PDB file of C-alpha atoms in Angstrom:
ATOM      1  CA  UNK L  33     -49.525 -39.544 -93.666  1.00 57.00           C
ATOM      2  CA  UNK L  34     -47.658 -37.545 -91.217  1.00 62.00           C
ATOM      3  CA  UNK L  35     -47.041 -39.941 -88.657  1.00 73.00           C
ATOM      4  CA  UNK L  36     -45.230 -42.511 -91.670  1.00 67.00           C
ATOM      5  CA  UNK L  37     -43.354 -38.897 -92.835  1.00 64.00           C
ATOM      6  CA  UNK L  38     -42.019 -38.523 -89.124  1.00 76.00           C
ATOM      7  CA  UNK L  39     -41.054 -42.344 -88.806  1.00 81.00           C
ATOM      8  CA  UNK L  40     -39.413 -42.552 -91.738  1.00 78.00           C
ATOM      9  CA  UNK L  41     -37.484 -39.059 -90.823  1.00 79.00           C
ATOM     10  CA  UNK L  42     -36.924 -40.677 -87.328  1.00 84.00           C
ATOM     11  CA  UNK L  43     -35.536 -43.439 -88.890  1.00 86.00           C
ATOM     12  CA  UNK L  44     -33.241 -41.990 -91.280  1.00 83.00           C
ATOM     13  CA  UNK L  45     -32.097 -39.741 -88.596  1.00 85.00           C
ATOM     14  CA  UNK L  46     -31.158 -42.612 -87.015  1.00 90.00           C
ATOM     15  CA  UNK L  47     -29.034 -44.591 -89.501  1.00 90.00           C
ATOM     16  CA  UNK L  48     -27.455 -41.160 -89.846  1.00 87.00           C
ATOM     17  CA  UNK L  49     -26.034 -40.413 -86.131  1.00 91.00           C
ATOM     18  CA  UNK L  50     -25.201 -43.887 -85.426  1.00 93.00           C
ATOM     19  CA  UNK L  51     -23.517 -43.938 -88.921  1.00 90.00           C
ATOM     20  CA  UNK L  52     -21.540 -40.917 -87.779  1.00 90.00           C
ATOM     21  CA  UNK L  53     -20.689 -41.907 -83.910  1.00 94.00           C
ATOM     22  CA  UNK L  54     -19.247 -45.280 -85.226  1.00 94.00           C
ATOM     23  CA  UNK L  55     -17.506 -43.570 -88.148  1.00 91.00           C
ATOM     24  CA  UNK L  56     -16.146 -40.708 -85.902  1.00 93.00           C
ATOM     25  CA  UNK L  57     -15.015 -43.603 -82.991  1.00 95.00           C
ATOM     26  CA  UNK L  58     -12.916 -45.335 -86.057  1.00 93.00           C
ATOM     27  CA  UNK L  59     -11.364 -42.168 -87.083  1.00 91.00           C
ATOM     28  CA  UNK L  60     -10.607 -41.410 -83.939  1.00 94.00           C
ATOM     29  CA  UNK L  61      -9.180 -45.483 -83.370  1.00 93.00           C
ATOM     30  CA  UNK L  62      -7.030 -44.755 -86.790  1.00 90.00           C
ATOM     31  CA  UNK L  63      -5.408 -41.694 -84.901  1.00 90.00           C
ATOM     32  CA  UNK L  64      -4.704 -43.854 -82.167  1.00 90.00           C
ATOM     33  CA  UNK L  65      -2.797 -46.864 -83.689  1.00 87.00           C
ATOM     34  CA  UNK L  66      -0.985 -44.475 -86.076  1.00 85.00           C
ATOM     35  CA  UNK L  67       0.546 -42.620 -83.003  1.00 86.00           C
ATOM     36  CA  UNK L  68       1.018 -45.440 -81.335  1.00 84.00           C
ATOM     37  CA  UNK L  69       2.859 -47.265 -83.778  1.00 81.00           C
ATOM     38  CA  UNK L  70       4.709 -44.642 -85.295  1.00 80.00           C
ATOM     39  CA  UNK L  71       7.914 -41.691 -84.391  1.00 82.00           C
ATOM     40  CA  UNK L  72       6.954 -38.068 -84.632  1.00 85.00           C
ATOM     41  CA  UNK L  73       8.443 -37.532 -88.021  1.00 85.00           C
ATOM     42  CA  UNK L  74       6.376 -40.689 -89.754  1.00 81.00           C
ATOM     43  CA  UNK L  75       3.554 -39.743 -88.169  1.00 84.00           C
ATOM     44  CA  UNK L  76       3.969 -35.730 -89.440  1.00 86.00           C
ATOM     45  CA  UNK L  77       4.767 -37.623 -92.799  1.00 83.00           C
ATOM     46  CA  UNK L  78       1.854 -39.286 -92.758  1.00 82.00           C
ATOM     47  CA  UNK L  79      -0.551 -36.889 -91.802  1.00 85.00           C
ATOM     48  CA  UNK L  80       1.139 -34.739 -94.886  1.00 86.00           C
ATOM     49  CA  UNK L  81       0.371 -37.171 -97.110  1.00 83.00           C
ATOM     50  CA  UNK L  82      -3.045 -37.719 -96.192  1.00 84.00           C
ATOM     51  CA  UNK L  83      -3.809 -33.835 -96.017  1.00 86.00           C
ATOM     52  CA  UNK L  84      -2.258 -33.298 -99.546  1.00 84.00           C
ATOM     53  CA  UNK L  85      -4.116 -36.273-100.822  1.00 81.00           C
ATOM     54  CA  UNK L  86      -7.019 -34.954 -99.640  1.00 82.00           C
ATOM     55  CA  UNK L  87      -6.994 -31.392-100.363  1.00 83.00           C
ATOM     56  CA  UNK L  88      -6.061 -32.636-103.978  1.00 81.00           C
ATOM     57  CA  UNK L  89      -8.731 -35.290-104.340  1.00 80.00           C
ATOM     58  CA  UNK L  90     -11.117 -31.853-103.331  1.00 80.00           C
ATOM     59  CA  UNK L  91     -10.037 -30.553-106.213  1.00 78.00           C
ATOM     60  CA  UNK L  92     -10.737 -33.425-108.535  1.00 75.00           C
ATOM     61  CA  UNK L  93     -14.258 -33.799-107.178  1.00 74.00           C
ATOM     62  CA  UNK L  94     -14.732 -30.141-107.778  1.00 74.00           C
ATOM     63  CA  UNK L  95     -18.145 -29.863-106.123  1.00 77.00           C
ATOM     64  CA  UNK L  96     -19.513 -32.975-108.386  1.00 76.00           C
ATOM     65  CA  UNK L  97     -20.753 -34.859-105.159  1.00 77.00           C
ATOM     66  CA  UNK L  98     -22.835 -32.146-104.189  1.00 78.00           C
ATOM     67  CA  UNK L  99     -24.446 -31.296-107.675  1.00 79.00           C
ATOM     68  CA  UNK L 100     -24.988 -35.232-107.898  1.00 77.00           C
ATOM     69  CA  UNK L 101     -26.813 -35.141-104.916  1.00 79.00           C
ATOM     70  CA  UNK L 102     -29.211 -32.303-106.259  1.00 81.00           C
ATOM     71  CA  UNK L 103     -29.782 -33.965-109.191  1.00 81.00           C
ATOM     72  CA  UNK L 104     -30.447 -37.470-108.454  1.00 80.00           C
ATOM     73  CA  UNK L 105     -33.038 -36.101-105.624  1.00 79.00           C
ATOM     74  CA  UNK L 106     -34.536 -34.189-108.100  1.00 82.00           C
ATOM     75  CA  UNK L 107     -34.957 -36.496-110.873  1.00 81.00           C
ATOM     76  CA  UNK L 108     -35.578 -39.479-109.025  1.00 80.00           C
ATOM     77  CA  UNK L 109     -37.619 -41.899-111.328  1.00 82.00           C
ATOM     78  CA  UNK L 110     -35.912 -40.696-114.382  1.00 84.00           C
ATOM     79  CA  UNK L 111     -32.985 -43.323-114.488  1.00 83.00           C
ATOM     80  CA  UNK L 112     -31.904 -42.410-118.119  1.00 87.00           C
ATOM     81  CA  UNK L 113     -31.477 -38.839-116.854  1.00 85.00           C
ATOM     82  CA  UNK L 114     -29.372 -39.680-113.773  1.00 81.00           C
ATOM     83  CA  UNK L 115     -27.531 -42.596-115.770  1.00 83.00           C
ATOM     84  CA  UNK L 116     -26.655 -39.551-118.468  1.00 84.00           C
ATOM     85  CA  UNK L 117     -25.799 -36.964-116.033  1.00 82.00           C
ATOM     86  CA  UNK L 118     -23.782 -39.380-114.016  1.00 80.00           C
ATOM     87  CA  UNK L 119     -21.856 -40.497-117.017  1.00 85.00           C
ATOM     88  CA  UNK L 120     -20.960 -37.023-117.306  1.00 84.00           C
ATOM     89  CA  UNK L 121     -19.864 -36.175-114.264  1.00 81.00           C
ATOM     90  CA  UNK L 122     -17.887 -39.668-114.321  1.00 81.00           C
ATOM     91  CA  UNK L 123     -15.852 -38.663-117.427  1.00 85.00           C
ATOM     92  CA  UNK L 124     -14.941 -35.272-116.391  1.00 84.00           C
ATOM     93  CA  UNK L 125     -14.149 -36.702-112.893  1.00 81.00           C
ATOM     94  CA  UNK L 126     -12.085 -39.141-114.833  1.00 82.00           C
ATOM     95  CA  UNK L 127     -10.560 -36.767-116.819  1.00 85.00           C
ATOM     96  CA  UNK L 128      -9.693 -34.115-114.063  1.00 83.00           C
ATOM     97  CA  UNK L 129      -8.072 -37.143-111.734  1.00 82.00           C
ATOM     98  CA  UNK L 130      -6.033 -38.071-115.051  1.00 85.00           C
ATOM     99  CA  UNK L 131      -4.496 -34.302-114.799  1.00 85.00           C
ATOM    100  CA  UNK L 132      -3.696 -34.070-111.071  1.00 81.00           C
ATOM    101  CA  UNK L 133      -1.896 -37.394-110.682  1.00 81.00           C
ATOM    102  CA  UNK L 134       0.347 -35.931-113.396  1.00 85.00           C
ATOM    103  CA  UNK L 135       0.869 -33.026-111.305  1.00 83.00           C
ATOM    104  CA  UNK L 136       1.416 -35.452-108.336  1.00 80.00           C
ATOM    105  CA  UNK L 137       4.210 -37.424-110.099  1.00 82.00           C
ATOM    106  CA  UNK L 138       5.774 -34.476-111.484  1.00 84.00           C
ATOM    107  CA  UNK L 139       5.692 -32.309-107.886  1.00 82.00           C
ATOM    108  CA  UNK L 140       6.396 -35.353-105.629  1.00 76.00           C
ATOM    109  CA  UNK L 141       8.312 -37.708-107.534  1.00 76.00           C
ATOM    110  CA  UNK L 142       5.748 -40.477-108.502  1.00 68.00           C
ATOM    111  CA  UNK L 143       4.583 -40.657-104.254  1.00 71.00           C
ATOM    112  CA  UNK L 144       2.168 -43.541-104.522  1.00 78.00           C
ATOM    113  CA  UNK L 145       0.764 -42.761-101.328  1.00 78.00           C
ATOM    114  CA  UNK L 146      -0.766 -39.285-102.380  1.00 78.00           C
ATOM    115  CA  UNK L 147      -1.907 -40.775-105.549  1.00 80.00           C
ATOM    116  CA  UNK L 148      -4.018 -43.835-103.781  1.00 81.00           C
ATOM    117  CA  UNK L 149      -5.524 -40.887-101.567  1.00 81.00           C
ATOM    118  CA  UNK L 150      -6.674 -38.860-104.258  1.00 80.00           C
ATOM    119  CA  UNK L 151      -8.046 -41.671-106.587  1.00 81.00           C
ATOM    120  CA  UNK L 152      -9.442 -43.330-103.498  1.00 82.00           C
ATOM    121  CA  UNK L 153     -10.933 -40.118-101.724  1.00 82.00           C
ATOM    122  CA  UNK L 154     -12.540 -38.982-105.395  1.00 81.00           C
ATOM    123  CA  UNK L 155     -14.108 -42.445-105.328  1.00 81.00           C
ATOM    124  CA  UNK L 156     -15.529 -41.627-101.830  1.00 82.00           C
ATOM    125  CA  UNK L 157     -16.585 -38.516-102.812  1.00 81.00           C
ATOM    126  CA  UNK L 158     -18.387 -38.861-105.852  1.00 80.00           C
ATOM    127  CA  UNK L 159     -20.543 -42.422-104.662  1.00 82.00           C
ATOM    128  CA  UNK L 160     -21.372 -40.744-101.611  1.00 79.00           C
ATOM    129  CA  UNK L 161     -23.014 -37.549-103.519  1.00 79.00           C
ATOM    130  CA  UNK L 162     -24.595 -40.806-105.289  1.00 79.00           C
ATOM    131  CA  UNK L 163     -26.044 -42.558-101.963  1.00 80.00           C
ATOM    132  CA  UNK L 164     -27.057 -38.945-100.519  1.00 78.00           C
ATOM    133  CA  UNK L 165     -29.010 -37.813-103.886  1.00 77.00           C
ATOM    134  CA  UNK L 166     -30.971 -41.623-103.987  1.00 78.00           C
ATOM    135  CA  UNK L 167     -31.554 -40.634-100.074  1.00 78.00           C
ATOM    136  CA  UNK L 168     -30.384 -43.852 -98.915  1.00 80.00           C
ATOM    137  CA  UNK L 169     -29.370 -43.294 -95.268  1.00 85.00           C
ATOM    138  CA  UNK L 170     -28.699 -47.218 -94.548  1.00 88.00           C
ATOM    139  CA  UNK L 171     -26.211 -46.975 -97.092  1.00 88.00           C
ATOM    140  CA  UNK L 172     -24.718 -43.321 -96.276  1.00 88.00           C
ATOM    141  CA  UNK L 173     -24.618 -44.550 -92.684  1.00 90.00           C
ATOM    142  CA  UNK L 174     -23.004 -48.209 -93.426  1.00 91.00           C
ATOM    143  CA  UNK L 175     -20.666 -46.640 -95.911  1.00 90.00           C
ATOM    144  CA  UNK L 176     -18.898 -44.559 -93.523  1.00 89.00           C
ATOM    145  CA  UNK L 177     -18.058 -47.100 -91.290  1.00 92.00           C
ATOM    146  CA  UNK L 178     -16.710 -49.239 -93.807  1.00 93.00           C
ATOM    147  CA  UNK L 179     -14.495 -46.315 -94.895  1.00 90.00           C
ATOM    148  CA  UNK L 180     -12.979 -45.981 -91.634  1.00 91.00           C
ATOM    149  CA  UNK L 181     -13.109 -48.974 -90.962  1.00 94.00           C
ATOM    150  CA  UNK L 182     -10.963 -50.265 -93.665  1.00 91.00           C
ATOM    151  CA  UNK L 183      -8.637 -47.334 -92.870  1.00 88.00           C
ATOM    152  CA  UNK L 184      -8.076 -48.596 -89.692  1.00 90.00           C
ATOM    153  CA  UNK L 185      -7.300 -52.622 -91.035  1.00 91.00           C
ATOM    154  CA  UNK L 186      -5.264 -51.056 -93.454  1.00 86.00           C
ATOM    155  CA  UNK L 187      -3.246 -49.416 -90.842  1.00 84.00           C
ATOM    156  CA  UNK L 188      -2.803 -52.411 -88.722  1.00 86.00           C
ATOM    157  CA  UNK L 189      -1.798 -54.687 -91.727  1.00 86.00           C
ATOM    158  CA  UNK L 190       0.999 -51.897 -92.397  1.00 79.00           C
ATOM    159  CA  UNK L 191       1.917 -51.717 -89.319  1.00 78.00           C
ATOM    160  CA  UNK L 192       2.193 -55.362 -88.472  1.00 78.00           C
ATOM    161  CA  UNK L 193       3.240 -55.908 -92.074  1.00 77.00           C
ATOM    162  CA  UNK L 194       6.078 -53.693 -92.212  1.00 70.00           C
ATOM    163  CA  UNK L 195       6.974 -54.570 -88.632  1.00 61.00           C
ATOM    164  CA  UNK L 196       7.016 -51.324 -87.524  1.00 57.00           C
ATOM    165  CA  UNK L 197       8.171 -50.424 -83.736  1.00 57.00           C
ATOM    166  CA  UNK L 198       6.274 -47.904 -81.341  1.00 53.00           C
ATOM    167  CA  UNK L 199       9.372 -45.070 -80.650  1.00 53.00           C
ATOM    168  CA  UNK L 200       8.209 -46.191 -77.112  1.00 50.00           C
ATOM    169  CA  UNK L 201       9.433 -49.904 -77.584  1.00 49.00           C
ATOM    170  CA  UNK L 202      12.951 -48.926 -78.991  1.00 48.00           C
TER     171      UNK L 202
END
């Protein structure tokens, strides 16, 4: 009983720190091509937006991800119970993101970019408190790359997109 406790810990453990090298090595590629391809004062622009978007999509989550987690992994089996708790937390997520991109389009004008942050990073944030409270670390692990990994196509079809020149090229 042990030994298939410490393999499946092993294993987990696993999905989990190769889940977070590749997902850190994307972040860091993302950093990369948006310095590359863009002046000081986009780039500062950018990173704004992102940090605002983020710090507000914090506040729409509101520690939901986290309680998720602790209930799912405690009621696991019960589906009616998580389905009814996560319709909950779903409708006052909903709610809550309804408020703040109000306050985003009256404080900065209707800026689309902070508002696809903070509906996209709630998103994140609440299915991820999902994957961690079913203790799925295949998916936890494969999720992360695919976040940063579409971050970093998303960049590059911007940048290619919107033909935009490195300050170096100019």
């Amino acid at each position: 009983m042990m030994r298939i406790l410490d393999r499946k810990i092993l294993r987990g453990a696993t999905w989990v720190g190769i889940g977070n090298v590749t997902s850190q090595a994307l972040a860091f590629l993302f950093m990369v091509i948006l310095t590359r391809f863009y002046s000081k004062s986009d780039y500062g622009l950018i990173r704004y937006v992102i940090s605002v978007g983020t710090l507000v999509a914090i506040i729409v989550a509101a520690g939901f991800p986290s309680a998720l987690v602790r209930f799912i992994a405690k009621n696991l089996g019960r589906q009616k119970k998580i389905d009814e708790y996560f319709t909950n937390i779903f409708t006052i997520t909903l709610g809550l993101l309804f408020v703040v991109v109000i306050a985003v389009v009256i404080i900065y004008k209707f800026d689309m970019m902070i508002i696809s942050i903070v509906i996209g990073y709630s998103v994140v944030y609440i299915y991820l408190g999902m994957i961690r409270g079913f203790i799925d670390y295949k998916k936890i692990a494969l999720f992360n790359i695919l976040r940063n990994l579409v971050k970093v196509a998303i960049l590059l079809i911007l940048c290619y997109a919107l033909f935009v020149k490195s300050p170096l090229f100019i």
